[in-house]
mmCIF file of C-alpha atoms in Angstrom:
data_model
loop_
_atom_site.group_PDB
_atom_site.id
_atom_site.type_symbol
_atom_site.label_atom_id
_atom_site.label_comp_id
_atom_site.label_asym_id
_atom_site.label_seq_id
_atom_site.Cartn_x
_atom_site.Cartn_y
_atom_site.Cartn_z
ATOM 1 C CA MET A 354 -1.921 -45.411 29.874
ATOM 2 C CA ARG A 355 0.448 -47.745 28.037
ATOM 3 C CA ALA A 356 3.252 -46.505 30.278
ATOM 4 C CA ALA A 357 1.226 -47.409 33.404
ATOM 5 C CA ILE A 358 0.527 -50.972 32.118
ATOM 6 C CA SER A 359 4.216 -51.440 31.307
ATOM 7 C CA LEU A 360 5.089 -50.327 34.835
ATOM 8 C CA LEU A 361 2.643 -52.892 36.358
ATOM 9 C CA VAL A 362 4.089 -55.713 34.249
ATOM 10 C CA LEU A 363 7.593 -54.764 35.376
ATOM 11 C CA LEU A 364 6.535 -54.773 39.047
ATOM 12 C CA PHE A 365 4.860 -58.219 38.754
ATOM 13 C CA SER A 366 7.990 -59.576 37.052
ATOM 14 C CA MET A 367 10.156 -58.288 39.878
ATOM 15 C CA CYS A 368 7.835 -59.810 42.489
ATOM 16 C CA GLY A 369 7.866 -63.181 40.708
ATOM 17 C CA ALA A 370 11.637 -63.177 40.490
ATOM 18 C CA GLN A 371 11.939 -62.324 44.185
ATOM 19 C CA THR A 372 9.449 -65.094 45.120
ATOM 20 C CA ARG A 373 11.355 -67.685 43.112
ATOM 21 C CA SER A 374 14.613 -66.576 44.713
ATOM 22 C CA THR A 375 13.080 -66.828 48.192
ATOM 23 C CA GLN A 376 11.662 -70.258 47.463
ATOM 24 C CA THR A 377 15.053 -71.463 46.245
ATOM 25 C CA GLU A 378 16.705 -70.211 49.420
ATOM 26 C CA VAL A 379 14.038 -71.880 51.602
ATOM 27 C CA GLN A 380 14.488 -75.203 49.783
ATOM 28 C CA THR A 381 18.242 -75.007 50.284
ATOM 29 C CA GLU A 382 17.861 -74.246 53.962
ATOM 30 C CA SER A 383 15.261 -76.985 54.400
ATOM 31 C CA GLN A 384 17.615 -79.501 52.928
ATOM 32 C CA SER A 385 20.233 -78.499 55.483
ATOM 33 C CA THR A 386 18.122 -77.922 58.619
ATOM 34 C CA GLY A 387 15.346 -80.435 58.327
ATOM 35 C CA ALA A 388 11.660 -80.684 57.865
ATOM 36 C CA ALA A 389 10.660 -78.465 60.780
ATOM 37 C CA ALA A 390 12.824 -75.624 59.636
ATOM 38 C CA ALA A 391 11.488 -76.056 56.089
ATOM 39 C CA ALA A 392 7.913 -75.683 57.275
ATOM 40 C CA ALA A 393 8.714 -72.549 59.258
ATOM 41 C CA ALA A 394 10.544 -71.023 56.271
ATOM 42 C CA GLU A 395 7.635 -71.802 53.926
ATOM 43 C CA VAL A 396 5.190 -70.056 56.262
ATOM 44 C CA SER A 397 7.501 -66.989 56.468
ATOM 45 C CA THR A 398 7.867 -66.902 52.701
ATOM 46 C CA GLN A 399 4.113 -66.985 52.172
ATOM 47 C CA LEU A 400 3.690 -64.103 54.623
ATOM 48 C CA ASP A 401 6.306 -62.052 52.734
ATOM 49 C CA VAL A 402 4.626 -62.773 49.430
ATOM 50 C CA SER A 403 1.251 -61.710 50.837
ATOM 51 C CA ALA A 404 2.741 -58.455 52.079
ATOM 52 C CA GLU A 405 4.318 -57.773 48.716
ATOM 53 C CA LEU A 406 1.040 -58.533 46.937
ATOM 54 C CA ARG A 407 -0.781 -56.033 49.198
ATOM 55 C CA GLU A 408 1.851 -53.404 48.381
ATOM 56 C CA LEU A 409 1.451 -54.165 44.695
ATOM 57 C CA ARG A 410 -2.351 -53.799 44.953
ATOM 58 C CA ASP A 411 -1.932 -50.442 46.696
ATOM 59 C CA MET A 412 0.489 -49.340 44.015
ATOM 60 C CA VAL A 413 -1.956 -50.435 41.270
ATOM 61 C CA VAL A 414 -4.714 -48.394 42.941
ATOM 62 C CA GLU A 415 -2.442 -45.338 43.087
ATOM 63 C CA LEU A 416 -1.477 -45.833 39.437
ATOM 64 C CA ARG A 417 -5.153 -46.097 38.448
ATOM 65 C CA VAL A 418 -5.897 -42.827 40.270
ATOM 66 C CA LEU A 419 -2.894 -41.173 38.594
ATOM 67 C CA LEU A 420 -4.056 -42.541 35.228
ATOM 68 C CA THR A 421 -7.561 -41.119 35.767
ATOM 69 C CA VAL A 422 -6.140 -37.701 36.645
ATOM 70 C CA THR A 423 -3.857 -37.856 33.604
ATOM 71 C CA GLU A 424 -6.781 -38.744 31.321
ATOM 72 C CA ASN A 425 -8.819 -35.822 32.712
ATOM 73 C CA GLU A 426 -5.935 -33.428 32.152
ATOM 74 C CA PHE A 427 -5.522 -34.847 28.635
ATOM 75 C CA GLN A 428 -9.217 -34.258 27.883
ATOM 76 C CA ASN A 429 -9.016 -30.686 29.246
ATOM 77 C CA THR A 430 -5.884 -30.018 27.203
ATOM 78 C CA LYS A 431 -7.570 -31.464 24.109
ATOM 79 C CA ALA A 432 -10.601 -29.176 24.604
ATOM 80 C CA GLU A 433 -8.331 -26.152 25.072
ATOM 81 C CA MET A 434 -6.396 -27.114 21.947
ATOM 82 C CA LYS A 435 -9.632 -27.354 19.940
ATOM 83 C CA THR A 436 -10.684 -23.903 21.202
ATOM 84 C CA GLU A 437 -7.270 -22.455 20.355
ATOM 85 C CA VAL A 438 -7.350 -24.062 16.869
ATOM 86 C CA LYS A 439 -10.789 -22.583 16.279
ATOM 87 C CA ASN A 440 -9.550 -19.140 17.340
ATOM 88 C CA LEU A 441 -6.488 -19.484 15.138
ATOM 89 C CA LYS A 442 -8.709 -20.439 12.170
ATOM 90 C CA LYS A 443 -10.831 -17.322 12.730
ATOM 91 C CA GLU A 444 -7.755 -15.140 13.061
ATOM 92 C CA ASN A 445 -6.290 -16.777 9.944
ATOM 93 C CA ALA A 446 -9.489 -16.053 7.978
ATOM 94 C CA ALA A 447 -9.434 -12.418 9.102
ATOM 95 C CA GLN A 448 -5.747 -12.142 8.224
ATOM 96 C CA LYS A 449 -6.418 -13.687 4.780
ATOM 97 C CA LYS A 450 -9.135 -11.094 4.124
ATOM 98 C CA GLU A 451 -6.847 -8.286 5.264
ATOM 99 C CA LEU A 452 -3.966 -9.720 3.191
ATOM 100 C CA LYS A 453 -6.227 -9.799 0.135
ATOM 101 C CA ALA A 454 -7.211 -6.173 0.736
ATOM 102 C CA VAL A 455 -3.533 -5.230 1.197
ATOM 103 C CA LYS A 456 -2.659 -7.023 -2.068
ATOM 104 C CA THR A 457 -5.448 -5.115 -3.841
ATOM 105 C CA ARG A 458 -4.165 -1.856 -2.384
ATOM 106 C CA LEU A 459 -0.604 -2.809 -3.330
ATOM 107 C CA THR A 460 -1.690 -3.545 -6.914
ATOM 108 C CA ALA A 461 -3.494 -0.199 -7.076
ATOM 109 C CA SER A 462 -0.477 1.570 -5.579
ATOM 110 C CA GLU A 463 1.877 -0.116 -8.051
ATOM 111 C CA ALA A 464 -0.406 0.862 -10.958
ATOM 112 C CA GLU A 465 -0.503 4.426 -9.645
ATOM 113 C CA VAL A 466 3.297 4.442 -9.273
ATOM 114 C CA GLU A 467 3.662 3.221 -12.878
ATOM 115 C CA GLN A 468 1.281 5.959 -14.061
ATOM 116 C CA VAL A 469 3.220 8.570 -12.057
ATOM 117 C CA LYS A 470 6.454 7.254 -13.587
ATOM 118 C CA LYS A 471 4.915 7.540 -17.070
ATOM 119 C CA ASP A 472 3.658 11.065 -16.339
ATOM 120 C CA THR A 473 7.066 12.038 -14.930
ATOM 121 C CA ALA A 474 8.810 10.550 -17.979
ATOM 122 C CA ALA A 475 6.453 12.479 -20.274
ATOM 123 C CA GLN A 476 7.104 15.661 -18.303
ATOM 124 C CA HIS A 477 10.852 15.057 -18.500
ATOM 125 C CA THR A 478 10.494 14.495 -22.271
ATOM 126 C CA ASP A 479 8.482 17.716 -22.649
ATOM 127 C CA LEU A 480 11.040 19.548 -20.507
ATOM 128 C CA THR A 481 13.891 18.184 -22.646
ATOM 129 C CA ASN A 482 12.070 19.241 -25.826
ATOM 130 C CA ILE A 483 11.482 22.704 -24.379
ATOM 131 C CA LYS A 484 15.156 22.998 -23.397
ATOM 132 C CA THR A 485 16.156 21.867 -26.931
ATOM 133 C CA GLU A 486 13.781 24.406 -28.447
ATOM 134 C CA ILE A 487 15.205 27.121 -26.186
ATOM 135 C CA MET A 488 18.748 26.204 -27.274
ATOM 136 C CA ASN A 489 17.684 26.280 -30.932
ATOM 137 C CA LEU A 490 15.986 29.655 -30.414
ATOM 138 C CA THR A 491 19.112 30.927 -28.675
ATOM 139 C CA LYS A 492 21.286 29.786 -31.589
ATOM 140 C CA GLU A 493 18.803 31.295 -34.062
ATOM 141 C CA ASN A 494 18.837 34.542 -32.080
ATOM 142 C CA GLU A 495 22.633 34.598 -32.122
ATOM 143 C CA ALA A 496 22.582 34.011 -35.909
ATOM 144 C CA ILE A 497 20.058 36.844 -36.314
ATOM 145 C CA VAL A 498 22.233 39.150 -34.221
ATOM 146 C CA THR A 499 25.240 38.192 -36.380
ATOM 147 C CA ASP A 500 23.231 38.892 -39.568
ATOM 148 C CA VAL A 501 22.121 42.249 -38.163
ATOM 149 C CA GLU A 502 25.730 43.179 -37.381
ATOM 150 C CA GLU A 503 26.764 42.164 -40.906
ATOM 151 C CA LEU A 504 23.915 44.207 -42.345
ATOM 152 C CA LYS A 505 24.951 47.176 -40.213
ATOM 153 C CA MET A 506 28.514 46.817 -41.481
ATOM 154 C CA ALA A 507 27.260 46.527 -45.078
ATOM 155 C CA ASN A 508 25.027 49.556 -44.508
ATOM 156 C CA ASN A 509 27.966 51.534 -43.125
ATOM 157 C CA ALA A 510 30.022 50.501 -46.154
ATOM 158 C CA THR A 511 27.188 51.590 -48.451
ATOM 159 C CA VAL A 512 26.882 54.940 -46.649
ATOM 160 C CA THR A 513 30.647 55.407 -46.982
ATOM 161 C CA GLU A 514 30.453 54.556 -50.678
ATOM 162 C CA VAL A 515 27.597 57.048 -51.173
ATOM 163 C CA ASP A 516 29.613 59.720 -49.376
ATOM 164 C CA ASP A 517 32.564 58.953 -51.671
ATOM 165 C CA LEU A 518 30.275 59.201 -54.710
ATOM 166 C CA LYS A 519 28.966 62.541 -53.477
ATOM 167 C CA VAL A 520 32.518 63.848 -53.091
ATOM 168 C CA GLU A 521 33.420 62.511 -56.561
ATOM 169 C CA ASN A 522 30.261 64.076 -58.047
ATOM 170 C CA ALA A 523 31.104 67.410 -56.463
ATOM 171 C CA ALA A 524 34.594 67.193 -57.920
ATOM 172 C CA GLN A 525 33.149 66.364 -61.341
ATOM 173 C CA GLU A 526 30.748 69.281 -61.127
ATOM 174 C CA ALA A 527 33.617 71.587 -60.240
ATOM 175 C CA GLU A 528 35.630 70.161 -63.116
ATOM 176 C CA LEU A 529 32.635 70.580 -65.437
ATOM 177 C CA THR A 530 32.271 74.208 -64.338
ATOM 178 C CA ALA A 531 35.942 74.749 -65.010
ATOM 179 C CA LEU A 532 35.536 73.146 -68.449
ATOM 180 C CA LYS A 533 32.582 75.397 -69.206
ATOM 181 C CA THR A 534 34.675 78.375 -68.227
ATOM 182 C CA ARG A 535 37.497 77.157 -70.435
ATOM 183 C CA LEU A 536 35.005 76.570 -73.246
ATOM 184 C CA ALA A 537 33.713 80.101 -72.980
ATOM 185 C CA ALA A 538 37.249 81.471 -72.987
ATOM 186 C CA THR A 539 38.128 79.309 -75.944
ATOM 187 C CA GLU A 540 35.033 80.407 -77.869
ATOM 188 C CA ALA A 541 35.963 84.051 -77.256
ATOM 189 C CA GLU A 542 39.494 83.399 -78.353
ATOM 190 C CA VAL A 543 38.222 81.557 -81.447
ATOM 191 C CA MET A 544 35.968 84.426 -82.376
ATOM 192 C CA ASN A 545 38.925 86.789 -82.125
ATOM 193 C CA LEU A 546 41.302 84.529 -84.053
ATOM 194 C CA ARG A 547 38.825 83.112 -86.668
ATOM 195 C CA LYS A 548 39.390 85.851 -89.189
ATOM 196 C CA GLY A 549 43.107 85.676 -89.121
ATOM 197 C CA ASN A 550 43.932 82.035 -88.686
ATOM 198 C CA ALA A 551 41.923 79.306 -90.456
ATOM 199 C CA ALA A 552 44.161 76.654 -89.007
ATOM 200 C CA LEU A 553 43.332 77.806 -85.575
ATOM 201 C CA GLU A 554 39.644 77.616 -86.476
ATOM 202 C CA THR A 555 40.034 74.039 -87.598
ATOM 203 C CA ARG A 556 41.944 73.322 -84.483
ATOM 204 C CA LEU A 557 39.269 75.051 -82.395
ATOM 205 C CA ALA A 558 36.538 73.008 -84.087
ATOM 206 C CA ALA A 559 38.405 69.831 -83.260
ATOM 207 C CA SER A 560 38.816 71.024 -79.709
ATOM 208 C CA GLU A 561 35.077 71.753 -79.495
ATOM 209 C CA ASN A 562 34.231 68.303 -80.754
ATOM 210 C CA GLU A 563 36.575 66.802 -78.211
ATOM 211 C CA LEU A 564 35.057 68.894 -75.446
ATOM 212 C CA LYS A 565 31.554 67.842 -76.522
ATOM 213 C CA MET A 566 32.535 64.208 -76.419
ATOM 214 C CA ASP A 567 34.072 64.676 -72.965
ATOM 215 C CA SER A 568 30.985 66.524 -71.812
ATOM 216 C CA ALA A 569 28.679 63.725 -73.067
ATOM 217 C CA ALA A 570 30.835 61.115 -71.394
ATOM 218 C CA HIS A 571 30.748 63.114 -68.168
ATOM 219 C CA GLU A 572 26.990 63.472 -68.427
ATOM 220 C CA GLN A 573 26.587 59.712 -68.951
ATOM 221 C CA GLU A 574 28.887 59.010 -66.027
ATOM 222 C CA LEU A 575 26.944 61.472 -63.893
ATOM 223 C CA THR A 576 23.653 59.783 -64.863
ATOM 224 C CA ALA A 577 25.117 56.406 -63.967
ATOM 225 C CA LEU A 578 26.243 57.833 -60.622
ATOM 226 C CA LYS A 579 22.769 59.169 -59.966
ATOM 227 C CA THR A 580 21.229 55.797 -60.843
ATOM 228 C CA ARG A 581 23.740 54.040 -58.624
ATOM 229 C CA LEU A 582 23.001 56.486 -55.797
ATOM 230 C CA ALA A 583 19.260 55.903 -56.157
ATOM 231 C CA ALA A 584 19.824 52.146 -56.105
ATOM 232 C CA SER A 585 21.982 52.532 -52.985
ATOM 233 C CA GLU A 586 19.289 54.592 -51.289
ATOM 234 C CA THR A 587 16.679 51.975 -52.253
ATOM 235 C CA GLY A 588 18.949 49.230 -50.868
ATOM 236 C CA ILE A 589 19.347 51.203 -47.661
ATOM 237 C CA ASP A 590 15.573 51.546 -47.358
ATOM 238 C CA ASP A 591 15.195 47.803 -47.962
ATOM 239 C CA LEU A 592 17.853 47.132 -45.344
ATOM 240 C CA LYS A 593 16.008 49.387 -42.902
ATOM 241 C CA VAL A 594 12.728 47.539 -43.567
ATOM 242 C CA GLU A 595 14.470 44.161 -43.229
ATOM 243 C CA ASN A 596 16.232 45.340 -40.072
ATOM 244 C CA ALA A 597 12.878 46.461 -38.582
ATOM 245 C CA ALA A 598 11.344 43.085 -39.469
ATOM 246 C CA GLN A 599 14.284 41.282 -37.868
ATOM 247 C CA GLU A 600 13.988 43.427 -34.761
ATOM 248 C CA ALA A 601 10.263 42.598 -34.568
ATOM 249 C CA GLU A 602 11.040 38.914 -35.051
ATOM 250 C CA LEU A 603 13.768 39.125 -32.394
ATOM 251 C CA THR A 604 11.293 40.756 -29.990
ATOM 252 C CA ALA A 605 8.798 37.960 -30.694
ATOM 253 C CA VAL A 606 11.512 35.359 -30.107
ATOM 254 C CA LYS A 607 12.443 37.023 -26.807
ATOM 255 C CA THR A 608 8.780 37.056 -25.772
ATOM 256 C CA ARG A 609 8.418 33.403 -26.724
ATOM 257 C CA LEU A 610 11.627 32.575 -24.849
ATOM 258 C CA ALA A 611 10.373 34.375 -21.726
ATOM 259 C CA ALA A 612 7.042 32.506 -21.946
ATOM 260 C CA THR A 613 8.883 29.209 -22.378
ATOM 261 C CA GLU A 614 11.116 29.922 -19.375
ATOM 262 C CA THR A 615 8.016 30.794 -17.313
ATOM 263 C CA GLU A 616 6.350 27.558 -18.412
ATOM 264 C CA VAL A 617 9.485 25.604 -17.487
ATOM 265 C CA ASP A 618 9.504 27.240 -14.036
ATOM 266 C CA ASN A 619 5.813 26.404 -13.583
ATOM 267 C CA LEU A 620 6.441 22.804 -14.616
ATOM 268 C CA GLY A 621 9.301 22.620 -12.130
ATOM 269 C CA LYS A 622 6.973 23.897 -9.415
ATOM 270 C CA GLU A 623 4.247 21.413 -10.385
ATOM 271 C CA ILE A 624 6.604 18.421 -10.242
ATOM 272 C CA LYS A 625 6.615 18.032 -6.477
ATOM 273 C CA PRO A 626 6.755 14.792 -4.438
ATOM 274 C CA ALA A 627 3.393 13.722 -3.057
ATOM 275 C CA PRO A 628 3.075 14.007 0.750
ATOM 276 C CA LYS A 629 3.413 10.728 2.665
ATOM 277 C CA VAL A 630 0.666 9.989 5.205
ATOM 278 C CA ALA A 631 0.001 6.539 6.773
ATOM 279 C CA PHE A 632 -0.744 5.159 10.240
ATOM 280 C CA SER A 633 -1.680 1.973 12.126
ATOM 281 C CA ALA A 634 -2.435 1.657 15.853
ATOM 282 C CA GLY A 635 -3.576 -1.021 18.317
ATOM 283 C CA LEU A 636 -6.441 -0.305 20.744
ATOM 284 C CA THR A 637 -4.955 -1.285 24.124
ATOM 285 C CA ASN A 638 -3.007 -3.979 25.957
ATOM 286 C CA SER A 639 -5.329 -4.049 28.990
ATOM 287 C CA GLY A 640 -7.950 -6.560 27.808
ATOM 288 C CA PHE A 641 -11.581 -5.343 27.763
ATOM 289 C CA LEU A 642 -12.347 -1.645 27.091
ATOM 290 C CA LYS A 643 -15.903 -0.610 28.135
ATOM 291 C CA SER A 644 -17.878 2.503 27.198
ATOM 292 C CA GLY A 645 -19.930 2.701 30.406
ATOM 293 C CA ASN A 646 -23.036 4.909 30.448
ATOM 294 C CA ASN A 647 -21.897 7.175 27.601
ATOM 295 C CA LYS A 648 -20.661 6.663 24.066
ATOM 296 C CA LEU A 649 -16.900 6.295 23.802
ATOM 297 C CA ASN A 650 -14.523 7.751 21.178
ATOM 298 C CA LEU A 651 -11.922 5.030 20.743
ATOM 299 C CA ALA A 652 -8.309 6.137 21.231
ATOM 300 C CA PHE A 653 -6.089 3.472 19.666
ATOM 301 C CA SER A 654 -3.174 4.227 21.950
ATOM 302 C CA ARG A 655 -0.564 1.678 20.783
ATOM 303 C CA ILE A 656 1.158 3.303 17.762
ATOM 304 C CA ILE A 657 2.455 0.816 15.178
ATOM 305 C CA THR A 658 3.116 3.268 12.328
ATOM 306 C CA ASN A 659 2.490 7.040 12.116
ATOM 307 C CA VAL A 660 4.130 8.519 9.007
ATOM 308 C CA GLY A 661 3.275 12.212 8.776
ATOM 309 C CA GLN A 662 2.074 12.370 12.441
ATOM 310 C CA ALA A 663 -1.560 12.921 11.325
ATOM 311 C CA TYR A 664 -3.013 10.447 13.873
ATOM 312 C CA SER A 665 -3.226 11.255 17.607
ATOM 313 C CA ASN A 666 -3.085 8.248 19.937
ATOM 314 C CA THR A 667 -4.263 10.515 22.755
ATOM 315 C CA THR A 668 -7.593 11.569 21.210
ATOM 316 C CA GLY A 669 -7.986 8.774 18.643
ATOM 317 C CA PHE A 670 -8.617 11.335 15.858
ATOM 318 C CA PHE A 671 -6.960 11.384 12.429
ATOM 319 C CA THR A 672 -6.656 14.934 11.007
ATOM 320 C CA ALA A 673 -6.140 15.280 7.237
ATOM 321 C CA PRO A 674 -2.928 17.289 6.586
ATOM 322 C CA VAL A 675 -3.636 17.769 2.827
ATOM 323 C CA ARG A 676 -6.663 17.678 0.536
ATOM 324 C CA GLY A 677 -6.912 14.245 -1.050
ATOM 325 C CA VAL A 678 -8.445 10.764 -1.155
ATOM 326 C CA TYR A 679 -7.724 8.550 1.881
ATOM 327 C CA TYR A 680 -8.366 4.891 2.756
ATOM 328 C CA PHE A 681 -9.253 3.820 6.323
ATOM 329 C CA ARG A 682 -9.618 0.304 7.773
ATOM 330 C CA PHE A 683 -10.316 -1.204 11.189
ATOM 331 C CA THR A 684 -10.629 -4.614 12.874
ATOM 332 C CA VAL A 685 -12.056 -5.017 16.411
ATOM 333 C CA ARG A 686 -12.708 -8.047 18.664
ATOM 334 C CA ASP A 687 -14.998 -9.049 21.543
ATOM 335 C CA ASN A 688 -16.051 -12.311 23.241
ATOM 336 C CA LEU A 689 -19.836 -12.425 22.670
ATOM 337 C CA ASP A 690 -22.007 -14.341 25.132
ATOM 338 C CA SER A 691 -25.589 -13.390 24.211
ATOM 339 C CA ARG A 692 -24.645 -9.775 23.581
ATOM 340 C CA TRP A 693 -24.142 -7.284 20.725
ATOM 341 C CA MET A 694 -20.920 -5.790 19.370
ATOM 342 C CA THR A 695 -21.091 -2.569 17.309
ATOM 343 C CA ILE A 696 -18.766 0.169 16.047
ATOM 344 C CA GLY A 697 -19.083 3.279 13.866
ATOM 345 C CA MET A 698 -16.720 5.445 11.780
ATOM 346 C CA PHE A 699 -17.250 9.207 11.970
ATOM 347 C CA LYS A 700 -16.145 12.106 9.744
ATOM 348 C CA ASN A 701 -16.255 15.486 11.474
ATOM 349 C CA GLY A 702 -18.790 14.032 13.956
ATOM 350 C CA GLN A 703 -21.067 12.539 11.248
ATOM 351 C CA GLN A 704 -21.294 8.734 10.964
ATOM 352 C CA VAL A 705 -20.153 7.409 7.595
ATOM 353 C CA MET A 706 -20.242 3.660 8.394
ATOM 354 C CA GLY A 707 -21.562 1.274 11.088
ATOM 355 C CA LEU A 708 -21.225 -2.475 11.750
ATOM 356 C CA TYR A 709 -23.140 -4.802 14.131
ATOM 357 C CA GLU A 710 -22.672 -8.387 15.355
ATOM 358 C CA TYR A 711 -24.611 -10.664 17.768
ATOM 359 C CA ASP A 712 -23.494 -14.050 19.093
ATOM 360 C CA THR A 713 -24.159 -16.402 22.009
ATOM 361 C CA ASP A 714 -21.261 -18.878 22.043
ATOM 362 C CA GLY A 715 -18.928 -16.793 24.190
ATOM 363 C CA GLU A 716 -16.148 -17.185 21.603
ATOM 364 C CA GLN A 717 -14.128 -14.494 19.844
ATOM 365 C CA SER A 718 -16.021 -12.382 17.295
ATOM 366 C CA TYR A 719 -14.590 -9.768 14.947
ATOM 367 C CA LEU A 720 -15.850 -6.716 13.032
ATOM 368 C CA SER A 721 -13.683 -5.549 10.152
ATOM 369 C CA SER A 722 -14.226 -3.149 7.249
ATOM 370 C CA GLY A 723 -12.674 -0.304 5.237
ATOM 371 C CA LEU A 724 -13.743 2.910 3.500
ATOM 372 C CA THR A 725 -12.329 5.385 0.941
ATOM 373 C CA LEU A 726 -13.033 9.061 1.743
ATOM 374 C CA GLN A 727 -12.254 12.394 0.083
ATOM 375 C CA LEU A 728 -11.042 14.789 2.794
ATOM 376 C CA GLU A 729 -10.258 18.476 2.967
ATOM 377 C CA VAL A 730 -7.436 19.893 5.063
ATOM 378 C CA GLY A 731 -8.419 19.641 8.736
ATOM 379 C CA ASP A 732 -11.176 16.998 8.346
ATOM 380 C CA GLU A 733 -11.230 14.510 11.256
ATOM 381 C CA ILE A 734 -11.862 10.748 11.246
ATOM 382 C CA ASN A 735 -12.411 8.575 14.374
ATOM 383 C CA LEU A 736 -14.111 5.369 15.597
ATOM 384 C CA ARG A 737 -16.790 5.212 18.303
ATOM 385 C CA ILE A 738 -18.846 2.629 20.259
ATOM 386 C CA PRO A 739 -22.225 3.373 21.928
ATOM 387 C CA ALA A 740 -22.908 3.312 25.646
ATOM 388 C CA ASP A 741 -22.759 -0.064 27.466
ATOM 389 C CA TYR A 742 -20.597 -1.748 24.803
ATOM 390 C CA ARG A 743 -17.085 -3.081 24.963
ATOM 391 C CA LEU A 744 -14.118 -4.303 22.880
ATOM 392 C CA TYR A 745 -11.109 -6.493 23.573
ATOM 393 C CA ASP A 746 -7.424 -6.134 22.744
ATOM 394 C CA SER A 747 -3.996 -7.149 24.008
ATOM 395 C CA THR A 748 -0.380 -6.966 22.932
ATOM 396 C CA SER A 749 -1.370 -9.308 20.052
ATOM 397 C CA ASN A 750 -3.198 -6.372 18.353
ATOM 398 C CA TYR A 751 -6.617 -8.023 17.913
ATOM 399 C CA SER A 752 -8.199 -4.537 17.502
ATOM 400 C CA THR A 753 -6.470 -2.097 15.123
ATOM 401 C CA PHE A 754 -7.201 1.140 13.220
ATOM 402 C CA SER A 755 -5.269 2.068 10.034
ATOM 403 C CA GLY A 756 -5.343 4.658 7.252
ATOM 404 C CA PHE A 757 -3.243 6.223 4.515
ATOM 405 C CA LEU A 758 -3.299 8.829 1.724
ATOM 406 C CA LEU A 759 -4.056 7.328 -1.707
ATOM 407 C CA PHE A 760 -3.315 10.529 -3.676
ATOM 408 C CA PRO A 761 -3.580 14.321 -3.136
ATOM 409 C CA LEU A 762 -6.029 16.547 -5.011
#
């Protein structure tokens, strides 16, 4: 409006300047041509001014009409802007709620990740301890095997020594038998020579004493050999008992090692990455979607994310690929003008949640909620509206359906 007033002022200024210029020219001409010519020029000038004033009035009328139209367009634009701001506020509120829920889920996911990291670290620590124990058992087993070999070598040496003692004992027995034979021959010779040779008798007596001393020494040595042999046999028996105990202990160690290896294999099998399942989809980009005379299973056909390919945008069904706990969420929109909006979530055909809304202002209305469900492999989740209801969506994704696996069971 200020622009229109400025334009009018400019036009009036131009008209005034032109009038003054015309008057100046008329006065100049009147001075040169006389009074009659001056009168005629004045009349012509007044007629021109009147014509210009009429044109200016017409222009003012046109400007007023243009100003009225501009004001109407401004009011319409202002109303549309208010409506758009209101819609944006509603969408912002819904987005804030969803952002809060996402933050809560993110916090829970981060806590779960930290717990998984702790569990994995503990498992790695246990695995390291088991590997260390296995290495220690292996070293201990090698030491036991070395000790057994040394004992076998010592046993072989002892057996060899016993065999040598047996050979030596046999030689001593043979020598003792020979000495007894010699003694008998000597006694016979002494009996024959005693009468005739006293010196020989003395000499024989000395020889007998010497033989007795040798025989006693041999007997003592033989007794010592027998004692030594008995001790060797006892040591061999002890070695056999100890060897049997070591073999039993080695068998137990092998059994324990096999059990530990089996446990390590089982732990390796248990430490598997969790499956990744998540999806989000928009309803449609065609505006209103109506159910008609029958209930309608909603197929959110515009895939945004589909990790794991568990959601079908053709049927609108999510099929659980693994047994676990899942979280599902949806947001839908309609323009309510004295009508209801409703939606339900179904698990294997059984309703697990329903929402309703009624409004009369003809503005955008939203239904939004989420649910945590424990599912078995093959369980199906979908959304449905009753007969004679509708929803709205476009490329802006006003109506969406999302879900993801929290953790497997």
